[in-house]
XYZ file of C-alpha atoms in Angstrom:
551
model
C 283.914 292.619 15.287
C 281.568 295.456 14.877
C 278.378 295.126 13.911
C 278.746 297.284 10.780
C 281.495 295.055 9.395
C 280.042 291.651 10.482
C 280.179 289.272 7.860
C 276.911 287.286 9.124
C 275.356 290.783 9.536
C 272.854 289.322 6.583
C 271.495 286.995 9.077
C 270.007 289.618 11.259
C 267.097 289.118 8.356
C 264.925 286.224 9.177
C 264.428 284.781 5.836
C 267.596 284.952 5.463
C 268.922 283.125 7.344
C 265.995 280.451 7.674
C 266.599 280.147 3.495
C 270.099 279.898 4.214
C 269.824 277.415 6.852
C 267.535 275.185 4.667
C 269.585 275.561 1.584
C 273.037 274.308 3.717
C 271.598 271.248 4.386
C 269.996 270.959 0.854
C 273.719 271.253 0.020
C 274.651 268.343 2.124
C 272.262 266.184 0.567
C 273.104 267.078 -3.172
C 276.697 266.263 -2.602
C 275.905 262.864 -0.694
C 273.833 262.006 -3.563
C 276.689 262.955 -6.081
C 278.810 260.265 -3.676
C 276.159 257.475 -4.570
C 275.658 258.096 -8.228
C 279.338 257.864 -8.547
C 279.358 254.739 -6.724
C 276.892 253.274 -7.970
C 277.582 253.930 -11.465
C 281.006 252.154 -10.877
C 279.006 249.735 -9.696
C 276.723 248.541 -12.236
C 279.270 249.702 -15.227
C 282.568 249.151 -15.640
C 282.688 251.829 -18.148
C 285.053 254.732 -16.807
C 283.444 257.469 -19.733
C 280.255 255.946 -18.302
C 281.465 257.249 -14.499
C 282.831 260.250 -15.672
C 279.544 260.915 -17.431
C 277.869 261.320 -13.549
C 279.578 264.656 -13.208
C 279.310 265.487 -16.460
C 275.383 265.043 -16.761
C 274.933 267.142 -13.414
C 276.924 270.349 -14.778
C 275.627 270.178 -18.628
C 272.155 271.465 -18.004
C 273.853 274.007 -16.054
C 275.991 275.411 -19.090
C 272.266 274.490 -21.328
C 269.252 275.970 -19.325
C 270.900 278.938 -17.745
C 269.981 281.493 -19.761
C 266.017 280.114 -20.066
C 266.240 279.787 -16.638
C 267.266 283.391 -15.629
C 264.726 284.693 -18.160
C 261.755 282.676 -16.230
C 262.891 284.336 -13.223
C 263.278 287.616 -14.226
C 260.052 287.381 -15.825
C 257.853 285.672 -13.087
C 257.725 285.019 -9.371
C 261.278 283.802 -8.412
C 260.438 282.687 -5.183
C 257.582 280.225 -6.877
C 260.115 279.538 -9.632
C 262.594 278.383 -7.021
C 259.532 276.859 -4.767
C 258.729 274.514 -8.160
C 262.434 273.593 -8.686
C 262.818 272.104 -5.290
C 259.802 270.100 -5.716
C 260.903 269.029 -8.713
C 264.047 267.563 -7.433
C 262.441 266.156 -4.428
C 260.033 264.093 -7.012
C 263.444 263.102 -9.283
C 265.075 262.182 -6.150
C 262.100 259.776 -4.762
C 262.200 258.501 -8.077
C 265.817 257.790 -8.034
C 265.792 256.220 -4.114
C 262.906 253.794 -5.321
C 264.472 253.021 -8.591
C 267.780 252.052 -6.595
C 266.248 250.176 -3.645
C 263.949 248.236 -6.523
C 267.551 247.603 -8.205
C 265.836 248.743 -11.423
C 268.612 251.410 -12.577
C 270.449 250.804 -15.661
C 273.564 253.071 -16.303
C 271.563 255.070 -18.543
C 269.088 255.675 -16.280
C 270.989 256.710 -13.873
C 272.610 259.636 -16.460
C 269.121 260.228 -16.965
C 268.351 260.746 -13.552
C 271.455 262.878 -13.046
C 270.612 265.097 -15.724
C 267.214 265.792 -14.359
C 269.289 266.843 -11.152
C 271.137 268.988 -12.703
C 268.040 270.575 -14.632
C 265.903 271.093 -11.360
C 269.018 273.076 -10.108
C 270.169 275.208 -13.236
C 266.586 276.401 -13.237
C 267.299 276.887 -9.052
C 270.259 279.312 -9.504
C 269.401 282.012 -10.887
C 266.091 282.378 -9.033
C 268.131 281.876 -5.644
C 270.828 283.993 -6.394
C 268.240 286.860 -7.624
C 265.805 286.433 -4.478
C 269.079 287.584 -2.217
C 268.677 290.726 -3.349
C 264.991 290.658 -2.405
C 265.673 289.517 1.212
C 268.436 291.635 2.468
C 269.242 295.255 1.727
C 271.763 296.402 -1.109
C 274.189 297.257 1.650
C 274.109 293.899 3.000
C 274.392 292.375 -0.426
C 277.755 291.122 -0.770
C 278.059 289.992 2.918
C 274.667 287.748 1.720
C 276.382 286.423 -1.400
C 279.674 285.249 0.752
C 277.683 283.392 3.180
C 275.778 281.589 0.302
C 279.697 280.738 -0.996
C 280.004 279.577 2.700
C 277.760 277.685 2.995
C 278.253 275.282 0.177
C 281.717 275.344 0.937
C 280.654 273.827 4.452
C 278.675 271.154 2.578
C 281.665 270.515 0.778
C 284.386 269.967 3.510
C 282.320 267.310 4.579
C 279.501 266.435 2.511
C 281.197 263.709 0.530
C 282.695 262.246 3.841
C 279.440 261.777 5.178
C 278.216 260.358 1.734
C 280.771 257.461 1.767
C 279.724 256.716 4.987
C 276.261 256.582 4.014
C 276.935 254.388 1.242
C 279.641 252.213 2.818
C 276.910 251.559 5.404
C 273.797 251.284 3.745
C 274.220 251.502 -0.013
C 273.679 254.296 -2.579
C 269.980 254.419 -2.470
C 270.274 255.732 1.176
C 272.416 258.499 -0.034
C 269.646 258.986 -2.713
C 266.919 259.074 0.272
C 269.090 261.262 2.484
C 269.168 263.810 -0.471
C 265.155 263.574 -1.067
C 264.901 264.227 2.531
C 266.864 267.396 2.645
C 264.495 269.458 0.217
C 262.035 269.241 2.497
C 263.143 271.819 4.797
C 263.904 274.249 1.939
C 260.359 273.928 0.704
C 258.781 274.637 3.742
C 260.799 278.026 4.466
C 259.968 279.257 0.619
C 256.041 278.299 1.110
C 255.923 279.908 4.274
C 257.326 282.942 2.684
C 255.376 285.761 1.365
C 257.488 288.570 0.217
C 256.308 292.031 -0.598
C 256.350 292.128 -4.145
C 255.491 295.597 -6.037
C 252.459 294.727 -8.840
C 253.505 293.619 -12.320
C 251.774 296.322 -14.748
C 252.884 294.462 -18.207
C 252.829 291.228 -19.191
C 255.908 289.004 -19.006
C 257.978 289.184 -22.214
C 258.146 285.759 -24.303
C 261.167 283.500 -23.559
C 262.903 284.220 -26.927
C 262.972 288.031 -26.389
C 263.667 288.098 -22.840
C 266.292 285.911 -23.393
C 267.648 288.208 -26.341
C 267.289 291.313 -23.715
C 269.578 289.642 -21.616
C 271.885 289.026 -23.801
C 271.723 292.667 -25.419
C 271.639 294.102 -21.515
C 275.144 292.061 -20.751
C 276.242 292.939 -23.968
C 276.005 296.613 -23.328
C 276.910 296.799 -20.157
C 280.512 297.469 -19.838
C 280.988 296.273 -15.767
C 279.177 293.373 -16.467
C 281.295 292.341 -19.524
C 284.559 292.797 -17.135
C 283.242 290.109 -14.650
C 282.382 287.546 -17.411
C 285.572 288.165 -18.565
C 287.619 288.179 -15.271
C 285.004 285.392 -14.112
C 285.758 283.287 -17.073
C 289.918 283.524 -17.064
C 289.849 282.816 -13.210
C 287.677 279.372 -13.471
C 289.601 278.462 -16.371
C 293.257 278.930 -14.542
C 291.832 278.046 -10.924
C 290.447 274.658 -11.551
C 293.083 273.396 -12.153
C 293.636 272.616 -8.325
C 290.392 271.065 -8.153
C 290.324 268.780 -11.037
C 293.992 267.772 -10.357
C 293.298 267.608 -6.338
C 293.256 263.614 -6.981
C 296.465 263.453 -8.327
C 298.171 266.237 -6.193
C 297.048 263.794 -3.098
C 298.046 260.418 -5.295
C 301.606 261.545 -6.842
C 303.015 264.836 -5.387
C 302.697 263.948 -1.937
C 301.891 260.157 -2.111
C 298.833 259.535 -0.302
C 295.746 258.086 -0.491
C 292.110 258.538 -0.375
C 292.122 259.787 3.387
C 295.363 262.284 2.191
C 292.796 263.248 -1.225
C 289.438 264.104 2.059
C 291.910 265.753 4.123
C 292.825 268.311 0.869
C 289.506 268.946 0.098
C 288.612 269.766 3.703
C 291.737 272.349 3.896
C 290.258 273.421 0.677
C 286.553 274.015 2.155
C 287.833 275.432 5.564
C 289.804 277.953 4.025
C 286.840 279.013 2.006
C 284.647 279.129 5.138
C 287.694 281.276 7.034
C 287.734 283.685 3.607
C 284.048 283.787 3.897
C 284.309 285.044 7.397
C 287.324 287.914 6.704
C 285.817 289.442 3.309
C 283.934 291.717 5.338
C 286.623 293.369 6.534
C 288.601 293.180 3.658
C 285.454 294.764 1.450
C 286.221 297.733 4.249
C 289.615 297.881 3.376
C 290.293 296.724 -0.140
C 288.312 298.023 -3.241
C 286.656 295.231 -5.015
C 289.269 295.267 -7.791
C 292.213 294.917 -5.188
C 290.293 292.121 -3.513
C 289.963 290.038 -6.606
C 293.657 290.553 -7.668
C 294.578 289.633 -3.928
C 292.533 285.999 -4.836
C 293.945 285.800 -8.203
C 297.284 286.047 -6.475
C 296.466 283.877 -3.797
C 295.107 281.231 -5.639
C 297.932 281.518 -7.691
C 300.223 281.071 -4.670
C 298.222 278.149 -3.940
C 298.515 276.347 -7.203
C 302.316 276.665 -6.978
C 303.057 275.487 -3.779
C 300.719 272.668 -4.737
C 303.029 271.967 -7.687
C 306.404 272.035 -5.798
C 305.479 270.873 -2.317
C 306.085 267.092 -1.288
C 305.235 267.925 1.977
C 301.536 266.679 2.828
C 301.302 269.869 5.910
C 302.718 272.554 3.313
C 299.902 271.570 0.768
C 297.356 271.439 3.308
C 297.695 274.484 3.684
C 298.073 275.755 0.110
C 294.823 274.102 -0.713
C 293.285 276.504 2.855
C 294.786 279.436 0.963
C 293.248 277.984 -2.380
C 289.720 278.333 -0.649
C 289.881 281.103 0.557
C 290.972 283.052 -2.361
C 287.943 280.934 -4.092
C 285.684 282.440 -1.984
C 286.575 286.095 -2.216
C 286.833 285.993 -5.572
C 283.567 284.416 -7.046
C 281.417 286.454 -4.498
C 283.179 289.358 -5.393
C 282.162 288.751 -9.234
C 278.849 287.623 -8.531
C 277.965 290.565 -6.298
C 279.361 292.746 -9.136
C 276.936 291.235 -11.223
C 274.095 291.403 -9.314
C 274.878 295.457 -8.328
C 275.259 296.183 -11.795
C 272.125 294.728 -12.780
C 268.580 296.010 -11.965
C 266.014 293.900 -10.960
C 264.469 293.345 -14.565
C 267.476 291.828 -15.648
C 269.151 290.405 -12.958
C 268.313 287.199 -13.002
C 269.293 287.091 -17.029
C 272.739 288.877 -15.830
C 273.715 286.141 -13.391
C 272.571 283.247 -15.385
C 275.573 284.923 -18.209
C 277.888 284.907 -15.529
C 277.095 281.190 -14.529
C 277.373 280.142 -18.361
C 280.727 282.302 -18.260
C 282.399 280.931 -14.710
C 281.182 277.457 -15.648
C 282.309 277.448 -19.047
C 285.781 278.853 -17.936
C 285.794 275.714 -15.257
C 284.862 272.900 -17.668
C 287.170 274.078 -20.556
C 289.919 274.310 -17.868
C 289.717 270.701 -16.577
C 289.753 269.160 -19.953
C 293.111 271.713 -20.250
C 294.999 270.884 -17.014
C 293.991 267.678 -17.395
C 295.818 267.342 -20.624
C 298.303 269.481 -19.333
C 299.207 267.313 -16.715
C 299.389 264.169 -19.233
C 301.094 265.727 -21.374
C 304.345 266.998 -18.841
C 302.987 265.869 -15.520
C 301.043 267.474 -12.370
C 303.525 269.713 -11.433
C 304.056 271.467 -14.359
C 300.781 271.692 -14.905
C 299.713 273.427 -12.208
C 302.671 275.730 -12.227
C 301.331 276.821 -15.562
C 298.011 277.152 -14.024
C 299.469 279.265 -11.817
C 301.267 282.004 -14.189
C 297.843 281.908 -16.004
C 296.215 283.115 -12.706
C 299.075 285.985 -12.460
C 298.189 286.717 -15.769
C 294.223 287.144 -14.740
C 295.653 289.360 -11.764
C 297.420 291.816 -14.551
C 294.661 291.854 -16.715
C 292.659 293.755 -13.889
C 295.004 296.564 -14.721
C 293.428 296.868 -17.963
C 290.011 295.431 -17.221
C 289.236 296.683 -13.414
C 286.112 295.361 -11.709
C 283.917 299.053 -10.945
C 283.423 300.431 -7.452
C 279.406 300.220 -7.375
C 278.722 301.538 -4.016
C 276.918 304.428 -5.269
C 275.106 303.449 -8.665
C 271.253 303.483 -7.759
C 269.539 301.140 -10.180
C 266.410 301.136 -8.192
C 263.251 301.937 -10.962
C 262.983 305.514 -11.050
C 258.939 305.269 -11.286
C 258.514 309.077 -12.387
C 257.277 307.907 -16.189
C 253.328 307.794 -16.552
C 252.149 305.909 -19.485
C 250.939 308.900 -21.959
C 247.454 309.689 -23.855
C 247.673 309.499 -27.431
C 245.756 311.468 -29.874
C 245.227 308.160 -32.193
C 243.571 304.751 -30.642
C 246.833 302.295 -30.233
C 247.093 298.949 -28.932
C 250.048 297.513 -27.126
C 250.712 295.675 -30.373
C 250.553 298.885 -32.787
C 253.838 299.461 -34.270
C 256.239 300.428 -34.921
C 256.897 303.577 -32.625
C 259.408 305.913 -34.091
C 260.493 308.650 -30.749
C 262.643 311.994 -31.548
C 263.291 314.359 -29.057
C 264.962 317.560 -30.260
C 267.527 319.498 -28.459
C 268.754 323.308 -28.989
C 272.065 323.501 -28.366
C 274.893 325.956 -28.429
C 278.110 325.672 -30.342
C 280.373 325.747 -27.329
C 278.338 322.658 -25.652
C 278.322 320.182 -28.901
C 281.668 318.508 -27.657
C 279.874 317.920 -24.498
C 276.616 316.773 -26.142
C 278.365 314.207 -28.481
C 280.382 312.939 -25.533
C 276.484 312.169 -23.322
C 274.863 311.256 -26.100
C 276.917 308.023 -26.227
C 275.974 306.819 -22.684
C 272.644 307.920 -23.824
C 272.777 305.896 -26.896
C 274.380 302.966 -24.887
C 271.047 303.004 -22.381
C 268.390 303.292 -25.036
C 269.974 300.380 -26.644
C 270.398 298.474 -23.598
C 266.978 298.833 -23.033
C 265.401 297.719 -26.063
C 265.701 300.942 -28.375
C 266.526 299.864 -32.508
C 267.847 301.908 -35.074
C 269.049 304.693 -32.846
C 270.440 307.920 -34.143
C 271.469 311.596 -34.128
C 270.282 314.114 -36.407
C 272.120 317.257 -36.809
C 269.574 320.389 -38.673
C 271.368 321.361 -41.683
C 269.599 325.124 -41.728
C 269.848 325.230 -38.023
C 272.873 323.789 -36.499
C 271.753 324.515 -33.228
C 268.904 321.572 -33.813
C 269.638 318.399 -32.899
C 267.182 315.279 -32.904
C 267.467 311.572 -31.349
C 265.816 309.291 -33.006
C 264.930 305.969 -32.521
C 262.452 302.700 -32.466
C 260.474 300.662 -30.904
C 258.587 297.663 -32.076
C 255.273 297.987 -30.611
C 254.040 300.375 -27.805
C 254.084 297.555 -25.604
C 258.081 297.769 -26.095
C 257.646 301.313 -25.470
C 256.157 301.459 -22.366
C 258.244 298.622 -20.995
C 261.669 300.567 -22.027
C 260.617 303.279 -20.391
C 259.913 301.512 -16.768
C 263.254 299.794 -17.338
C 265.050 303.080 -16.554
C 266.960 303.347 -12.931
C 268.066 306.617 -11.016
C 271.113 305.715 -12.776
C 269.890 305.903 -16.084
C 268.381 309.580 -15.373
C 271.618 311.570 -14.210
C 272.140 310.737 -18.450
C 268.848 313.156 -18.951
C 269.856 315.052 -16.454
C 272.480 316.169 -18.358
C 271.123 316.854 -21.637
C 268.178 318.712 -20.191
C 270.842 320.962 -18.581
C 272.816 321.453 -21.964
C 269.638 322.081 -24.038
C 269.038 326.111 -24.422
C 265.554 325.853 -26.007
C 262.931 328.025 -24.269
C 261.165 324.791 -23.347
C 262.021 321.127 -22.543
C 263.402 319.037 -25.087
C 260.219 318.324 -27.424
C 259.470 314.498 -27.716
C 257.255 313.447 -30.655
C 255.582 309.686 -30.740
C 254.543 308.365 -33.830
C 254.003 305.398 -35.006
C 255.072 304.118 -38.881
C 252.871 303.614 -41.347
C 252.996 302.684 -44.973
C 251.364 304.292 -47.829
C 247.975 302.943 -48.974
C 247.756 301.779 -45.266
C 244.398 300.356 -44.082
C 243.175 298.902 -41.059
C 241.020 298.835 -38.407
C 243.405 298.628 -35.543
C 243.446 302.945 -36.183
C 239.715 303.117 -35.319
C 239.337 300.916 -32.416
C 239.398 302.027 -28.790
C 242.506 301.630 -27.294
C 242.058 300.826 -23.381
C 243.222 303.324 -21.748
C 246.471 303.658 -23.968
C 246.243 306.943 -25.424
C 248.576 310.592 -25.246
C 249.927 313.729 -27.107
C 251.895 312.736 -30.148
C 253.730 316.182 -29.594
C 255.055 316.514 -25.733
C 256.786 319.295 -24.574
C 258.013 317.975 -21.248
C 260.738 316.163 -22.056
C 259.868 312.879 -21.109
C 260.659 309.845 -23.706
């Protein structure tokens, strides 16, 4: 395999792969811990809601803190964000080990304890998933993602082996130690490592609006809507294999708990064998023909699954079931993350998370019911047509070829003088750049000014619109707020080389003997007073009239 197509290619960078090492045995230990909770819970309760519960309490926080979570780390340092969350678990899981050994938990306080878990790694997620862009190039970016997919999937072929073992042999508070022990490593690699990071010029946005930036970012970005909604469908139709993988190994091919480790393994194996192939297939497949090819695969895997009685032919459905697992979720979440720059990345994965998840915890409660309701089989067969389904809808919905979309900061916008002292809470800011242009270019015009209207709004632009010059039609003016000039300036650094082709365009339609002319001003009421006008203003002030086109 050449070295251009190498799916461990990421590991060539050292922090990397140190991270990635650290983080695959931090895997290990979070699914030998899952092992104990669920033992001991059945242990202490006999309560089945109560053991359910223990999975349940893990995921929640998940579907909860996500968003919060990927606004901290879009916001602050990620790699101290994700430093803090591992220490965090490491104290919850002390706490737990010495609660166990002590023989002080209570059923509730082990749910308690599990739902701290599962805090300490929704707030985890997003900052690791972000920080992968930050330690390997763009080009090496999806390769990056599919090892992380990997990697858990390793944990996961055996992890829960090696956690009954554990607890078989020396009870569930060992598991609980094991796990404490295994953020150690992690912790050291992130302390050790000091990353590069350009300055911060502004001041980190509060939670509630960087959260609602997120949200209005995902919102308005069309690629990233297509992998919620392809990410979504697909965990709701493919977990179906995975919450029924009990009863596949129980009724359909009647076996028993070694027949249920033995499917799961397939099931991680094939995921580790897809991780290792979707480098080549990136090469040869676009991304949308890749994540039909695991919508149909997994589909092919759910139906064998449902007619099979044959333990060797659903072996190897559930190897094909991993693999298509694999290729798919990387291939959304590296959609996400290339269609997302850095200021909002964090945000744009923690959406996807909510989405994926939500699709995967709606679907067990569904295939679950299913499967009551007419049986395992049928069930999954369903399960299976709904994954068909998910490959069709790609015709309509395909996932974008991002290869070439440069969402780097452009940089080229200098913070302007102002004519009248401002703060960066004086508001509101009212822009309007006005455009000369020709009759034969309007159709043109209208048709950028859309995508432009999309980005301002994206970017934190209100009440945007487009004035037409009733006694010269050749006039036209955009128009549009800000809040404060804080929000101004940190619109403008949110736009990407991407986001200037837009200008590019409308500075080639515009006739006018100059650059468009931008105007700042900021709104004012009549019978106005204050003192904010008179103060000095820092070094925040500019022209209120600009000639060079800039926004």
């Amino acid at each position: 395999m050449d070295n251009q197509n190498s799916a461990l290619r990421p590991f060539r960078h050292r922090i990397f792969r140190d991270v990635w090492i650290a983080s695959l045995f931090s895997n290990f230990g979070g699914l030998i811990q899952s092992v104990g909770a669920a033992w001991l819970m059945a242990s202490i309760s006999p309560s089945a809601d109560l053991v359910a519960l223990v999975q349940a309490s893990t995921t929640l926080p998940i579907m909860l803190f996500s968003l919060v979570a990927g606004s901290i780390a879009d916001n602050f340092d990620r790699r101290r964000l994700m430093l803090a969350s591992q220490a965090f678990l490491l104290v919850v899981s002390v706490a737990l080990t010495l609660s166990s050994y002590f023989g002080l938990v209570t059923p509730w306080l082990l749910l308690a304890f599990t739902f701290l878990v599962g805090c300490g790694t929704a707030f985890n997620g997003p900052a690791w998933q972000s920080l992968v862009g930050e330690m390997v190039p763009r080009t090496d970016l999806p390769a990056a993602i599919t090892l992380n997919s990997m990697g858990f999937n390793i944990a996961r072929s055996v992890g829960p082996a090696i956690g009954g073992l554990i607890v078989g042999a020396a009870g569930a508070f060992a598991a609980f130690a094991v796990n404490a022990i295994s953020y150690i490593g992690l912790i050291a690699v992130l302390a050790r490592w000091r990353p590069a990071m350009p300055p911060r010029t502004l001041p980190p946005e509060p939670l509630a609006s960087a959260m609602a930036a997120g949200l209005r970012y995902v919102a308005m970005s069309p690629n990233i809507g297509i992998v919620l909604l392809r990410g979504g469908v697909f965990g709701l139709a493919a977990i179906s294999v995975q919450a029924l993988m009990p009863l596949i190994a129980r009724d359909l091919i009647h076996g028993g708990p070694l027949t249920f480790g033995l499917l799961l393994g397939a099931f991680g194996m094939g995921a580790v064998g897809g991780a290792f192939v979707s480098a080549r297939l990136r090469q040869a497949l676009s991304a949308e023909a890749l994540t039909r090819s695991a919508f149909v695969g997994f589909a092919a895997c759910a139906c064998i699954a449902g007619l099979s009685s044959l333990p060797v032919l659903t072996v190897a459905a559930m190897a094909i079931g991993g693999a298509s697992w694999v290729l798919a979720l990387s291939s959304f979440n590296a959609t996400v993350q290339l269609s997302a720059p850095r200021w909002v990345v964090g945000r744009a994965l923690a959406l996807y998370q909510m989405a994926t998840f939500g699709g995967m915890a709606f679907g067990s409660w569904i295939w679950g019911a299913a499967a009551e309701t007419w049986g395992v089989a049928d069930a999954l067969l369903i399960s299976s047509v709904t994954l068909v389904a998910g490959a069709v809808l790609g015709l309509r919905y395909p996932l974008p070829e991002l290869k070439s979309l440069n969402l780097d900061p452009l940089d080229r916008w200098t913070e302007p003088k102002t004519a009248i002292d401002i703060r960066p809470r004086s508001g509101p800011v009212v822009v309007t750049i006005e455009y000369i242009i020709r009759e034969s270019d309007v159709v043109e015009f209208l048709s950028v000014m859309a995508e432009r209207r999309r980005v301002r709004r994206r970017d934190g632009a209100r009440h945007w619109t487009l004035l037409r010059d009733l006694e010269n039609p050749e006039l036209w003016i955009e128009r549009y707020h800000l809040p404060t000039w804080l929000e101004y300036v940190r619109h403008n650094q949110r736009m990407t080389h991407a986001d200037a082709i837009v200008g590019e365009r409308l500075r080639a339609l515009h006739k006018g003997p100059e650059r468009p002319r931008v105007h700042r001003m900021i709104e004012r009421q009549a019978g106005w007073v204050t003192s904010e006008v008179d103060v000095p203003a820092h070094d925040m002030a500019a022209p209120i009239t600009d000639p060079t086109g800039s926004s």
